[in-house]
Amino acid sequence: MTRWHCPLYKRFVRRCWNDEYFLYNPGSGQTHLLNQMALDILDLLAGEPLNSAEIQRLLAETWEIGDDARHAFAGRIEQHLGQLRHLGLISDGRFDDRRLLA
Amino acid sequence: MLFRTGPFLTRLDSPLPRLHELLRLLYGERPPEDENQLVDFHIRVYRRRGLRHLLRPQAVFVTDMDTPFYPFPLEQAFALFEWGLNYCIAMQAHQYLMLHSAVLEKHGRVLLLPAPPGSGKSTLCAALAYRGWRLLSDEFALLRPDSGMIDPIPRPIPLKNRSIEVFKAFEPGAIVGPIHPGTRKGDVAHVHPGEEALRRWREAARPAWVVFPQYDPRATTRLHDFAKGRAFLKLSGNAFNYPLQGERGFRAVDRVIRECSTWYLPFRDLDEAVATLDRLADDTAGPAS
């Protein structure tokens, strides 16, 4: 199973205004406007790599998601993971962008 | 000739008397510059040669062996020079984060008016410059990323199409250059930036207000709160060199957003808009840092 991680997490520069989160990624030079879920995923991936099931379980606890809504919640998380990967903010390990830090 | 515009020194080589005449009219007489200075931009504006150009005389703009524009009609040489100077600044002045914004100062604090073409930004900027605000720039906010200060670059304000007559009616005593008809941006005329603006070109100031103006004849002229996040996106998205600045640019825009109040100003009338911005400046006036 894919294990997600966020190798550049410590180098991100973040700001928040009125519940809108802005993140500057020095790896790409791009600025991103993120929602709370995207930010929570990044925070989870600041430490050890996690797979999707682990992310879903941890976020469901934080967000207090009931059993009946778990399936839809998992779908949203998968969607966010895909988008964060596309933006270059997280990695699925196929390309180890920690090399960018060298 | 050496020609100073704010922090930039230009060596202008042009045999066109009309261009020099308009430079004197719209920038005023200047003290001669010391020849032993580093020059930022080397610019040539000259009449294109050849038989074809006897019938339709054209002016050419060259900087550092680069010809970034097609020739303009000869009578538009001043407008060509102004756009060419904008080009030089936008392409080279990366010691600054360059925001696309008009910039004026009152009580030692800076008002930023970032807006796209058609919003009435330049007309409002010219109006403010003739009602007690000091013009720093109509086009570029030259933001020093490390200190957060904005350097002045006082230059003539280009007005387009109907706004030329609107401004002349607003301020009949202003020095306005000739109308250049049928340029790529329509009819264009330049407004003198004001003697005080030219005299105080060394005086940087700190931003205090970010106001996004929008001319709308049906609007009630009033300031509306503008969300800081959206202001960040608009400011950074309209900067000339934000991607090039990297993290420094992000932090510089962040600082502007944190330190300024942010507003949206629909306006239907110049007098009302000026009075509204005067109140904003007067109500929040305090010691400038």
XYZ file of C-alpha atoms in Angstrom:
391
model
C 0.000 0.000 0.000
C 1.213 3.476 -0.883
C 2.838 5.281 2.013
C 2.535 9.045 1.815
C 4.999 11.472 3.260
C 5.804 15.161 3.203
C 9.574 15.578 2.928
C 9.556 19.369 2.614
C 7.171 19.966 5.511
C 9.662 21.806 7.702
C 10.526 24.210 4.917
C 6.976 25.230 4.121
C 6.043 28.805 5.043
C 2.424 29.088 6.181
C 0.048 31.950 6.847
C -3.595 32.042 7.813
C -6.100 34.838 7.303
C -9.765 34.375 8.100
C -9.668 30.573 7.880
C -7.823 30.663 4.554
C -4.445 28.986 4.607
C -1.604 30.036 2.352
C 1.456 27.911 1.980
C 4.671 28.711 0.175
C 6.592 25.686 -1.058
C 10.275 26.548 -1.534
C 10.733 23.290 -3.434
C 8.536 24.446 -6.313
C 8.503 28.200 -5.678
C 4.698 28.075 -5.746
C 2.145 29.545 -3.378
C -0.963 27.494 -2.578
C -4.321 28.312 -1.046
C -5.343 25.308 1.060
C -8.389 24.227 3.004
C -8.403 22.800 6.508
C -8.409 19.172 5.381
C -5.368 19.638 3.151
C -3.554 21.317 6.001
C -4.464 18.552 8.444
C -3.159 15.936 6.026
C 0.138 17.792 5.701
C 0.417 18.014 9.489
C -0.143 14.268 9.809
C 2.539 13.581 7.241
C 5.102 15.770 8.970
C 6.418 12.744 10.830
C 6.485 9.148 9.695
C 5.003 8.145 6.328
C 1.399 6.931 6.548
C -0.836 4.963 4.244
C -4.325 6.090 3.224
C -6.089 3.896 5.784
C -4.001 5.342 8.610
C -4.644 8.891 7.430
C -8.368 8.205 7.190
C -8.500 6.737 10.684
C -6.510 9.557 12.308
C -8.403 12.319 10.547
C -11.780 10.707 11.239
C -10.939 10.820 14.954
C -9.844 14.457 14.781
C -12.858 15.496 12.761
C -15.218 13.270 14.831
C -16.665 11.550 11.783
C -19.404 8.996 12.517
C -19.405 5.507 11.049
C -22.157 6.352 8.584
C -20.067 9.112 6.995
C -16.740 7.268 6.936
C -17.051 6.068 3.350
C -17.672 9.534 1.898
C -14.971 10.958 4.169
C -12.457 8.412 2.857
C -13.303 9.457 -0.689
C -12.600 13.099 0.117
C -9.277 12.199 1.682
C -8.246 10.174 -1.364
C -9.150 13.141 -3.548
C -7.071 15.479 -1.384
C -4.102 13.111 -1.385
C -4.158 13.021 -5.175
C -4.309 16.798 -5.396
C -1.557 17.340 -2.834
C 0.648 14.920 -4.722
C -0.147 16.672 -7.989
C 0.898 19.985 -6.401
C 4.174 18.438 -5.249
C 3.380 18.936 -1.575
C 3.441 15.236 -0.659
C 5.099 12.201 -2.148
C 4.027 8.590 -2.542
C 7.644 7.486 -2.455
C 7.971 6.676 -6.140
C 10.233 9.669 -6.470
C 12.068 10.552 -3.319
C 12.035 14.346 -3.322
C 14.172 14.432 -0.204
C 16.953 14.524 -2.738
C 15.856 18.086 -3.480
C 17.037 19.042 -0.022
C 20.557 17.769 -0.544
C 21.470 62.594 -21.667
C 21.274 61.020 -18.213
C 17.743 60.892 -16.961
C 16.688 60.015 -13.419
C 13.347 58.416 -12.569
C 13.238 57.536 -8.882
C 16.006 55.055 -8.075
C 16.806 54.413 -11.741
C 19.234 56.226 -13.956
C 18.681 56.016 -17.693
C 21.015 57.040 -20.454
C 18.659 58.249 -23.145
C 20.007 58.705 -26.637
C 17.446 60.312 -28.907
C 17.642 62.945 -31.633
C 13.870 63.535 -31.529
C 13.245 67.132 -30.356
C 9.558 66.466 -29.619
C 10.476 63.682 -27.201
C 12.830 65.975 -25.278
C 10.222 68.725 -25.285
C 7.643 66.405 -23.689
C 10.186 65.104 -21.190
C 10.744 68.692 -20.061
C 7.013 69.387 -19.920
C 6.000 66.255 -18.030
C 9.051 65.608 -15.838
C 10.098 69.228 -15.401
C 13.563 70.674 -15.740
C 16.111 68.461 -14.009
C 19.467 69.231 -12.511
C 22.208 67.599 -14.541
C 23.241 64.153 -13.313
C 26.810 63.256 -12.425
C 28.248 61.354 -15.388
C 30.292 59.093 -13.101
C 27.365 56.962 -11.979
C 26.313 53.499 -12.871
C 23.499 53.604 -15.398
C 20.566 51.227 -14.996
C 19.069 51.412 -18.481
C 20.508 52.356 -21.851
C 17.723 53.491 -24.159
C 17.684 54.758 -27.725
C 14.589 56.210 -29.358
C 15.099 57.246 -32.964
C 13.344 57.770 -36.261
C 13.384 54.727 -38.494
C 15.153 55.288 -41.781
C 14.140 54.269 -45.307
C 11.865 55.463 -48.112
C 8.754 53.835 -46.674
C 9.196 55.740 -43.480
C 9.201 59.092 -45.273
C 5.475 58.593 -45.848
C 4.676 57.161 -42.417
C 7.436 58.222 -40.024
C 8.030 55.783 -37.204
C 9.899 55.765 -33.895
C 11.919 52.783 -32.700
C 12.772 51.906 -29.080
C 16.008 50.040 -28.382
C 17.440 49.014 -25.034
C 20.655 47.062 -24.633
C 20.454 46.012 -28.308
C 16.941 44.651 -27.715
C 13.955 45.991 -29.664
C 11.024 44.776 -27.592
C 8.280 46.668 -29.483
C 7.230 47.150 -33.072
C 7.838 50.743 -34.218
C 5.292 53.357 -33.189
C 4.134 56.338 -35.249
C 6.723 59.059 -34.773
C 4.304 61.387 -32.985
C 3.864 58.703 -30.278
C 7.584 58.641 -29.407
C 6.974 59.866 -25.855
C 4.377 57.160 -25.178
C 6.809 54.633 -26.666
C 9.557 55.862 -24.346
C 7.284 55.582 -21.304
C 6.175 52.033 -22.148
C 9.751 51.124 -22.942
C 10.905 52.399 -19.572
C 8.171 50.308 -17.916
C 9.531 47.329 -19.819
C 13.095 47.987 -18.632
C 11.982 48.270 -15.007
C 9.750 45.189 -15.116
C 12.480 43.095 -16.706
C 15.407 44.203 -14.576
C 14.547 45.761 -11.220
C 14.429 42.511 -9.287
C 15.978 44.039 -6.183
C 12.322 44.994 -5.600
C 9.133 43.044 -5.405
C 7.248 44.949 -8.073
C 3.525 45.087 -7.410
C 1.240 46.288 -10.173
C -0.284 49.161 -8.300
C -0.624 52.897 -8.058
C 1.123 54.253 -4.956
C 0.447 57.507 -3.111
C 1.448 58.849 0.274
C -0.280 60.959 2.905
C 0.754 61.616 6.507
C 3.921 59.605 5.812
C 1.972 56.449 4.956
C 1.394 54.728 1.690
C -1.832 53.897 -0.083
C -1.646 51.056 -2.584
C -4.232 51.009 -5.379
C -3.771 47.697 -7.172
C -6.214 47.215 -10.010
C -6.482 45.864 -13.551
C -6.905 48.095 -16.620
C -10.365 49.603 -16.882
C -10.867 49.950 -13.130
C -10.258 53.702 -13.058
C -7.041 53.281 -11.091
C -4.944 55.804 -13.034
C -7.705 58.403 -13.106
C -8.196 58.092 -9.362
C -4.428 58.152 -8.862
C -4.121 61.387 -10.851
C -7.009 62.912 -8.923
C -5.382 62.074 -5.582
C -2.018 63.412 -6.783
C -3.704 66.808 -7.344
C -5.597 66.756 -4.027
C -2.829 66.626 -1.458
C -1.472 63.092 -1.875
C 2.128 62.603 -2.970
C 2.488 60.355 -5.993
C 5.071 57.582 -5.668
C 4.006 55.720 -8.789
C 1.052 55.032 -11.029
C 2.285 51.659 -12.222
C 4.890 50.042 -9.964
C 4.935 49.634 -6.216
C 8.684 49.208 -5.734
C 8.617 47.237 -2.505
C 11.904 46.561 -0.743
C 11.376 42.977 0.401
C 13.604 43.190 3.449
C 12.388 46.442 4.979
C 8.831 46.616 3.644
C 9.401 50.212 2.476
C 8.273 51.465 -0.924
C 10.587 53.579 -3.069
C 9.075 56.374 -5.158
C 9.323 56.424 -8.905
C 7.346 59.556 -9.777
C 6.518 59.651 -13.471
C 3.746 61.053 -15.644
C 0.408 59.276 -15.216
C -0.983 57.869 -18.474
C -4.711 58.394 -18.886
C -6.687 56.667 -21.586
C -9.698 57.516 -23.694
C -12.602 59.069 -21.787
C -10.642 59.432 -18.564
C -8.541 62.181 -20.192
C -11.507 64.544 -20.425
C -12.852 63.412 -17.049
C -9.568 64.343 -15.409
C -9.220 67.642 -17.276
C -12.663 68.613 -16.005
C -11.709 67.530 -12.482
C -8.447 69.498 -12.464
C -8.375 72.138 -15.222
C -5.054 73.506 -13.949
C -3.105 70.261 -14.281
C -0.304 69.905 -16.786
C -1.483 67.322 -19.285
C 0.558 66.377 -22.328
C -0.828 66.028 -25.846
C -3.277 63.259 -26.674
C -1.624 60.446 -28.577
C -4.549 59.185 -30.642
C -5.009 55.583 -31.689
C -2.223 53.910 -29.718
C -2.510 50.214 -28.958
C -4.198 51.214 -25.708
C -6.474 53.777 -27.339
C -6.031 57.530 -26.965
C -3.410 58.282 -24.325
C -2.358 61.499 -22.581
C 0.111 61.883 -19.715
C -0.432 63.927 -16.566
C 2.457 65.670 -14.811
C 3.123 63.824 -11.522
C 3.292 67.002 -9.431
C 6.276 69.066 -8.313
C 6.300 67.697 -4.788
C 6.380 64.114 -6.043
C 9.377 64.876 -8.249
C 11.180 66.816 -5.544
C 10.755 64.101 -2.885
C 11.761 61.123 -5.029
C 14.221 59.882 -2.401
C 11.606 59.594 0.377
C 10.472 56.015 0.768
C 7.418 55.245 2.899
C 5.680 52.280 4.479
C 2.361 50.912 3.208
C -0.667 51.378 5.448
C -3.698 50.859 3.203
C -4.438 48.514 0.308
C -7.526 49.636 -1.595
C -8.852 47.846 -4.672
C -10.709 50.528 -6.650
C -13.379 49.910 -9.269
C -15.092 52.639 -11.234
C -18.813 51.910 -11.496
C -21.238 54.688 -12.454
C -24.070 52.900 -10.595
C -22.144 52.286 -7.386
C -22.403 54.025 -4.068
C -18.910 55.269 -3.289
C -18.007 53.527 -0.082
C -15.166 51.472 1.389
C -15.938 47.797 1.978
C -13.815 45.405 4.013
C -11.770 43.185 1.733
C -10.695 39.768 3.018
C -6.969 39.595 3.677
C -6.605 36.216 2.019
C -8.139 37.472 -1.191
C -5.994 40.594 -0.974
C -2.914 38.376 -0.703
C -3.937 36.456 -3.818
C -4.636 39.606 -5.813
C -1.436 41.364 -4.781
C 0.848 38.404 -5.362
C -0.975 37.400 -8.542
C -0.489 40.841 -10.059
C 3.137 41.334 -9.078
C 5.520 41.540 -12.013
C 8.165 39.316 -10.451
C 6.535 37.402 -7.581
C 7.603 33.918 -8.812
C 11.156 35.139 -9.266
C 11.341 36.440 -5.693
C 10.572 33.048 -4.157
C 10.122 32.923 -0.393
C 11.265 36.536 -0.071
C 8.298 37.574 -2.213
C 5.846 35.506 -0.151
C 7.094 37.067 3.068
C 7.052 40.567 1.564
C 3.422 40.291 0.432
C 2.527 38.723 3.778
C 4.021 41.710 5.547
C 2.044 44.170 3.440
C -1.177 42.278 4.131
C -0.463 42.057 7.869
C 0.489 45.714 8.282
C -2.191 47.253 6.058
C -5.937 47.521 6.262
C -7.481 46.088 3.084
C -10.486 47.545 1.302
C -12.601 47.465 -1.820
C -13.713 50.843 -3.172
C -16.383 51.003 -5.847
C -16.731 54.637 -6.921
C -18.860 56.596 -9.328
C -17.280 59.996 -8.919
C -13.729 61.230 -8.438
C -14.580 63.822 -5.783
C -16.403 61.207 -3.695
C -13.564 58.719 -4.040
C -10.946 61.298 -3.047
C -13.013 62.374 -0.022
C -13.438 58.726 1.031
C -9.708 58.048 0.847
C -8.924 61.327 2.620
C -11.143 60.210 5.502
C -9.419 56.817 5.586
C -6.007 58.499 5.805
C -7.101 61.131 8.325
C -8.982 58.683 10.579
C -6.075 56.254 10.807
C -3.304 58.821 10.865
C -0.695 58.232 13.495
C 3.053 58.391 13.742
C 4.573 56.906 10.607
C 7.243 54.338 11.305
